[in-house]
Coordinates of C-alpha atoms and ligand atoms in Angstrom, one line a residue:
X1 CA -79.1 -30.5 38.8
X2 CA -75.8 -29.1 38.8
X3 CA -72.6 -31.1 37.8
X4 CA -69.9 -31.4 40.0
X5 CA -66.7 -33.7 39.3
X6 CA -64.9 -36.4 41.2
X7 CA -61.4 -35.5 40.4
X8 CA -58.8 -38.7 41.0
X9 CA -55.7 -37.1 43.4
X10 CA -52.9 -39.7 43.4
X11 CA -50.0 -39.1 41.3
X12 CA -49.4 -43.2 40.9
X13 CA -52.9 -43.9 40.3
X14 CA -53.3 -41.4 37.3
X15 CA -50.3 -42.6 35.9
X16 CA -50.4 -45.2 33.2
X17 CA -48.2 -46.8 30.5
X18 CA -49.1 -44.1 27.8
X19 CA -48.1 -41.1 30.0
X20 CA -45.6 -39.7 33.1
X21 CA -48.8 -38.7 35.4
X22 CA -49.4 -35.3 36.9
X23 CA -48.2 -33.5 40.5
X24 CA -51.0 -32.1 42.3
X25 CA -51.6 -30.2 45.7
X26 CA -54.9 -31.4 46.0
X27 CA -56.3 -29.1 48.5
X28 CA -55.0 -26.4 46.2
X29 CA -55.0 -26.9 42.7
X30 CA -55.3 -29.7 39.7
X31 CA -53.5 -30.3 36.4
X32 CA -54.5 -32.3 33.4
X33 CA -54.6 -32.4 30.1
X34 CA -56.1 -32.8 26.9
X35 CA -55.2 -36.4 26.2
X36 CA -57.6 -37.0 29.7
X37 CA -61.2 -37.5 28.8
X38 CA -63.5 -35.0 29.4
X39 CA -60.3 -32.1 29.7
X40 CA -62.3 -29.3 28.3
X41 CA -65.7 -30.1 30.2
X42 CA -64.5 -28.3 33.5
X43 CA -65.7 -25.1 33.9
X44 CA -64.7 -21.8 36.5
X45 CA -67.9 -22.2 39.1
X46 CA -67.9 -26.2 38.9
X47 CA -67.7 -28.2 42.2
X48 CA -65.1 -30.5 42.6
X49 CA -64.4 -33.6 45.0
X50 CA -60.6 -34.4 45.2
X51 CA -60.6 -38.4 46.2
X52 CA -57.7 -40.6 46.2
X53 CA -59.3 -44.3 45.7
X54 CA -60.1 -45.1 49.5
X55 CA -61.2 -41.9 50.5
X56 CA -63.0 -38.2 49.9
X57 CA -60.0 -36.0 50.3
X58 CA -62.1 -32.6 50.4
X59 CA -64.2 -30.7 48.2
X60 CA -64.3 -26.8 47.1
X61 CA -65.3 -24.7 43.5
X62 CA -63.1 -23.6 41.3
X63 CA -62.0 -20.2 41.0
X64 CA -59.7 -20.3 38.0
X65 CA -58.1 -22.1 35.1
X66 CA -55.3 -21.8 33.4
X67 CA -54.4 -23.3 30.6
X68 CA -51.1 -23.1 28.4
X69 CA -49.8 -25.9 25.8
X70 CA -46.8 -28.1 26.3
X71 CA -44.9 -30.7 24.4
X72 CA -45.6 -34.1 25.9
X73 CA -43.8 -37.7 25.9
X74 CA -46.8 -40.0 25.2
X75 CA -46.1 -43.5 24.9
X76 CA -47.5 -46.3 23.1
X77 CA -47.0 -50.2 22.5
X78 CA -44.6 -50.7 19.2
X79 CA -47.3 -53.3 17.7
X80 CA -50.3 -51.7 17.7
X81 CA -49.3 -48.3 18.8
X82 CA -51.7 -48.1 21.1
X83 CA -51.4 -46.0 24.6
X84 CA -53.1 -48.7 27.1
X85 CA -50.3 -50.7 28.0
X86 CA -49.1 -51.7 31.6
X87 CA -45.4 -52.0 33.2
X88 CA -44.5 -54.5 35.0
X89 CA -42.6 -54.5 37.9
X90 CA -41.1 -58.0 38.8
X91 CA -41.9 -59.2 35.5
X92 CA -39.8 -59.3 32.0
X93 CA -40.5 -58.0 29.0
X94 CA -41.5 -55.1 31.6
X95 CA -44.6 -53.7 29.6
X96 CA -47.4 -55.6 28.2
X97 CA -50.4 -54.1 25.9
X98 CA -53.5 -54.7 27.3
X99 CA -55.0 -54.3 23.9
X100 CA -52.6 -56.5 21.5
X101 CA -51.7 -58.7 24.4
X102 CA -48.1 -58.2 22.7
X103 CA -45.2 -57.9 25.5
X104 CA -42.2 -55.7 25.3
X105 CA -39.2 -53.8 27.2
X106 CA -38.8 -50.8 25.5
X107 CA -42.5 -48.7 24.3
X108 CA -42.7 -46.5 21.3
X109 CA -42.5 -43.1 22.3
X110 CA -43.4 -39.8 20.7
X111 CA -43.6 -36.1 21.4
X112 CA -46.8 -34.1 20.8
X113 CA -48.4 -31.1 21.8
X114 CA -51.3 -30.8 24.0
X115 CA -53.4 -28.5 25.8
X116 CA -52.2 -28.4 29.8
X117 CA -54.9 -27.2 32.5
X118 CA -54.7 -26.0 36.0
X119 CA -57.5 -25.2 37.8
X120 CA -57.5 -23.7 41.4
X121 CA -60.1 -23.7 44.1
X122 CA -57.8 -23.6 47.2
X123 CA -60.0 -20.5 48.9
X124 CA -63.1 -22.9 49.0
X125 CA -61.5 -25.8 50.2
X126 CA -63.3 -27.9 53.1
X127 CA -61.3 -31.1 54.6
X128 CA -63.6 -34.4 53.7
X129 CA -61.4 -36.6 54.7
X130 CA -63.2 -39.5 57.1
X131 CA -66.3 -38.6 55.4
X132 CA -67.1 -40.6 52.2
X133 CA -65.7 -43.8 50.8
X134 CA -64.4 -44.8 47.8
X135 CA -67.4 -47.4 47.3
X136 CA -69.6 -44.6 48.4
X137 CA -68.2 -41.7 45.8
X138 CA -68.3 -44.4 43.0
X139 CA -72.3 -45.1 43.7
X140 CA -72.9 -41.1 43.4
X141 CA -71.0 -40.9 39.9
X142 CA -73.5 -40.7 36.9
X143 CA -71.1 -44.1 35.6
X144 CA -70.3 -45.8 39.0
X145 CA -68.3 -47.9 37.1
X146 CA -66.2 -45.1 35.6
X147 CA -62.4 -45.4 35.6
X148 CA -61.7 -42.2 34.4
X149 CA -59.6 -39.6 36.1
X150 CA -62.5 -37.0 36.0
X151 CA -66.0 -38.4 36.2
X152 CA -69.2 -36.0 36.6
X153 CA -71.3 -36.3 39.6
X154 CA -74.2 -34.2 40.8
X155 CA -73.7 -32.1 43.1
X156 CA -77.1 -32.4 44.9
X157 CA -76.2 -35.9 45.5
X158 CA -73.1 -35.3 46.7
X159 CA -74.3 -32.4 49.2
X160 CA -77.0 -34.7 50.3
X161 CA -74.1 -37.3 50.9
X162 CA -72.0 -35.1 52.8
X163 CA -75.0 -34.0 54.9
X164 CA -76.0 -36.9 56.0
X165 CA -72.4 -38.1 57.7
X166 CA -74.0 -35.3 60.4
X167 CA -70.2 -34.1 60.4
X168 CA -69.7 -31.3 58.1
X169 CA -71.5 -27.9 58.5
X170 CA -74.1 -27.1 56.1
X171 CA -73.0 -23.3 55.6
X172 CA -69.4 -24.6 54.5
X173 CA -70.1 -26.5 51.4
X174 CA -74.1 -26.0 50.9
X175 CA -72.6 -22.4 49.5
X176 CA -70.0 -24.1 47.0
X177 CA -72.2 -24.4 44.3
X178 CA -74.5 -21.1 44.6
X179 CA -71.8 -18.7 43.4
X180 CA -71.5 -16.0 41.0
X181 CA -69.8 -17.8 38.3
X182 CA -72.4 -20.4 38.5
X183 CA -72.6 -21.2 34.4
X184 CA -75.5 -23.4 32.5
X185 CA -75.0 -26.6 33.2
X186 CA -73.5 -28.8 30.7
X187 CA -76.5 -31.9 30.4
X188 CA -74.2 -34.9 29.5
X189 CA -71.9 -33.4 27.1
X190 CA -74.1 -34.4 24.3
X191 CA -74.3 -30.6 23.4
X192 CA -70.5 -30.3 22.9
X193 CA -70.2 -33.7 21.2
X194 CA -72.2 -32.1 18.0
X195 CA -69.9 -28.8 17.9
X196 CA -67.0 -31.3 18.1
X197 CA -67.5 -33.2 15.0
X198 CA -67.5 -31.4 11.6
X199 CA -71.1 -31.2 11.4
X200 CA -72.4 -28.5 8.8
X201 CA -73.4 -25.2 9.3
X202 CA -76.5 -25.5 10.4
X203 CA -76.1 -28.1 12.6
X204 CA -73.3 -26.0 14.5
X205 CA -75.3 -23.1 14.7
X206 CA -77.8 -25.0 16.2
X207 CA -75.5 -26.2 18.6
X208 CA -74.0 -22.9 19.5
X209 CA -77.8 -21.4 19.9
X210 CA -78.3 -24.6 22.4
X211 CA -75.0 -23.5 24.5
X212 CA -75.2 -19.8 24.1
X213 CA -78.7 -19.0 24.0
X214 CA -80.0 -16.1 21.6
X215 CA -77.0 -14.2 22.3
X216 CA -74.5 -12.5 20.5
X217 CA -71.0 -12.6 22.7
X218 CA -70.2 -9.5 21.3
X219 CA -73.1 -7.1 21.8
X220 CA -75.3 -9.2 24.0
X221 CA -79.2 -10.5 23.6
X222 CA -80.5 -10.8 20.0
X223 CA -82.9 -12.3 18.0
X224 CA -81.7 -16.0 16.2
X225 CA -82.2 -14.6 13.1
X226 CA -79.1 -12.1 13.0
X227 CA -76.9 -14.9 14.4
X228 CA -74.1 -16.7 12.7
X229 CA -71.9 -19.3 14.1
X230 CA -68.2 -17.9 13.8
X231 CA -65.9 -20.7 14.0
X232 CA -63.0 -19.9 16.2
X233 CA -61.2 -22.8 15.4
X234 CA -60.2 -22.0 11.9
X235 CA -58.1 -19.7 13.3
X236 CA -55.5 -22.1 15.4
X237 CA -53.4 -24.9 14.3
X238 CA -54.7 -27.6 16.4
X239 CA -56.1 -30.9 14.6
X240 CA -58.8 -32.3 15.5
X241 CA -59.7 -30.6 18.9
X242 CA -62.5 -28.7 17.9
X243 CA -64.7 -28.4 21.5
X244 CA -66.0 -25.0 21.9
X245 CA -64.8 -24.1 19.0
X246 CA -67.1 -21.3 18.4
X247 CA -69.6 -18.3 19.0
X248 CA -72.6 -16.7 18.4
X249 CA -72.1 -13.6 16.8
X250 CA -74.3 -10.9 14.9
X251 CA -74.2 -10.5 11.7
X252 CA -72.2 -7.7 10.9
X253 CA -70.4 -8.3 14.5
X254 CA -69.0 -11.7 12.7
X255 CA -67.9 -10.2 9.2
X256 CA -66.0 -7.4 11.3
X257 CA -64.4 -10.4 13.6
X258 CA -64.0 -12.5 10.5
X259 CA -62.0 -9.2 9.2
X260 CA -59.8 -8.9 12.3
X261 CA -61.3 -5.4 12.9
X262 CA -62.8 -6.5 16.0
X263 CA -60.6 -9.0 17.9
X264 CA -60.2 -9.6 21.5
X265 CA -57.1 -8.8 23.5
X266 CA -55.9 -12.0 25.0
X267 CA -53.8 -10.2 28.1
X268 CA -57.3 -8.2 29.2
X269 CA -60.3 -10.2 27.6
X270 CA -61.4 -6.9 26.3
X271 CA -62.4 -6.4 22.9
X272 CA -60.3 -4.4 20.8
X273 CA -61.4 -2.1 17.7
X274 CA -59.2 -1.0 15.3
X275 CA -58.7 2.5 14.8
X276 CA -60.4 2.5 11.8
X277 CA -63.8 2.0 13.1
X278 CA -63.6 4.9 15.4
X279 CA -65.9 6.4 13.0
X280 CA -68.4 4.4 13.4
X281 CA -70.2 4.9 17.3
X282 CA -72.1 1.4 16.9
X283 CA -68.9 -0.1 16.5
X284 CA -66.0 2.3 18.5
X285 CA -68.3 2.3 21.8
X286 CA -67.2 -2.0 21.8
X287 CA -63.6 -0.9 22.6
X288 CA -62.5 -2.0 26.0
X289 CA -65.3 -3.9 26.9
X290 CA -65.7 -7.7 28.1
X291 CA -67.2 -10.1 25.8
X292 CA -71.1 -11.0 27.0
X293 CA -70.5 -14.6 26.8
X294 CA -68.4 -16.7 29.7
X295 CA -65.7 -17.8 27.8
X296 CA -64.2 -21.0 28.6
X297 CA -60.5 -21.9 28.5
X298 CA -60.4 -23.4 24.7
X299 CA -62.5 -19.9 23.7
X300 CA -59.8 -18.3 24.7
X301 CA -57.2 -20.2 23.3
X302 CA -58.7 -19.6 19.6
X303 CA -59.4 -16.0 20.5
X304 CA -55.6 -15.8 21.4
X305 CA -54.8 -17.6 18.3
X306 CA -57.2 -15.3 15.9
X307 CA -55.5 -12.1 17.9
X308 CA -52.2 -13.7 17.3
X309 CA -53.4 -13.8 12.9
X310 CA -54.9 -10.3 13.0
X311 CA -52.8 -8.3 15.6
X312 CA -49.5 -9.9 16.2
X313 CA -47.2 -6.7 14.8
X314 CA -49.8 -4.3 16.5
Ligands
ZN401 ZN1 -50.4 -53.5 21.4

């Protein structure tokens, strides 16, 4: 099965009463960010299905994304500073928290950073709409009774779906999800839920091994034995978010990484050796080249961050 995600496309309905909401193109790109559940489960390769409540809008794969951090207003009811409150238009106090029940004009606001995303798949794009319903795409979602912004789907299902309306040619979208940048699928997120908590060592190795396979993302296939889990998160200042926060390297791969004699160059993606290792051919022959592993966006936000700690007056 692969996984493929029902993205939500209206500005209005994304927006809530903990946040300002999002612009999208939706035939073109998509922005989010990490205060949206499942923000760092999207993946280059992944099928997406833009919908807008009534109706599929289209559906394509996505090439890239892009992902930067931001200061953002978030705001939050004053008595129990929680986000899930509602505004009310013809009605005063003009919020009221749906948690606390507690009504109010004025919410508690705060600024904070977070993670911003933008993914574009405009080159793949096929037109859906007229295809699929809203009742239809909610009955395909592994939790039809999601509410979430961006909820998995299979994509099989979907295809099948799509299909069968007899309106949509096969070779345009039975090609979306057979591409090169097709990546293990993620089974349910359970995977990433065990690297996200501070498990201990082992248990974070394990779960690394799970994701990455016996593979070192450095030098490429090798045995379990010689892998250690290098946490990339130490690196980078940013609380609690901790998903994909590491990889699989070989031994003496990780202590020369852990050194900063072996970073990667966040402008190329290409490893970088220092000069001192020139020496060494085991070692100089990993200058310029790509790391093994398919990063994802957060991997390269902590490789930025541990290039930033080892290189930044290079
Ligand atoms: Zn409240």
């Amino acid at each position: 099965m692969t996984s493929a995600w029902l993205l939500l496309a209206v500005g209005d309905a994304r927006q809530h009463g903990g946040n300002d909401g999002y612009e999208d193109n939706p035939r073109e790109y998509y922005r989010w960010d990490s205060t949206v559940p499942n923000h760092a489960r999207l993946a280059v390769g992944d099928v997406v299905a833009l919908w807008d409540k009534r109706e599929l809008i289209g559906v394509s794969a996505i090439d890239t994304i892009e992902t930067g951090t931001e200061d953002k207003t978030r705001y939050f009811c004053p008595h129990c500073r929680k986000a899930d409150f509602k505004r009310r238009v013809r009605m005063t106090p003009a919020c009221r928290c749906n948690q606390c029940e507690a009504t109010f004009d004025t919410p508690g606001q705060r600024v904070e950073p977070v993670t911003t995303y933008l993914a574009r798949y405009g080159r793949r794009w096929v037109d859906g709409r007229g295809l699929l319903g809203g009742p239809q795409l909610r009955a395909l979602c592994d939790s039809p009774g999601s509410q979430l912004s961006m909820r998995t789907t299979s994509w099989e299902k979907l295809l099948d779906a799509l299909l069968a309306t007899g309106r949509l040619n096969a070779d345009a979208v039975s090609g979306l999800a057979n591409q090169r940048h097709r990546r293990t699928p993620i089974v349910g997120g359970h995977r990433f839920a065990k690297v996200r908590t501070r498990v201990g060592q082992a248990a974070f190795r394990a779960a690394l091994l799970d994701e990455q396979g016996e593979q070192c993302a450095i030098s490429g296939p090798a045995p379990a034995e010689v892998l250690e889990a290098a946490h990339l998160y130490s690196y980078a200042e940013t609380g609690e978010h901790h998903d994909f926060g590491g990889l699989l390297l070989r031994r003496d791969l990780h202590t020369l990484f852990d050194k900063g004699r072996i970073a990667v160059d966040p402008e190329t993606g290409l490893l970088d050796t220092d000069p001192g290792l020139n020496a060494y051919p085991v070692y100089a022959e990993l200058h310029g080249k790509p790391l093994v592993f398919d990063v994802r966006p957060e991997h390269r936000l902590w490789l930025a961050a541990h290039w930033n700690t080892h290189r930044a007056d290079a």
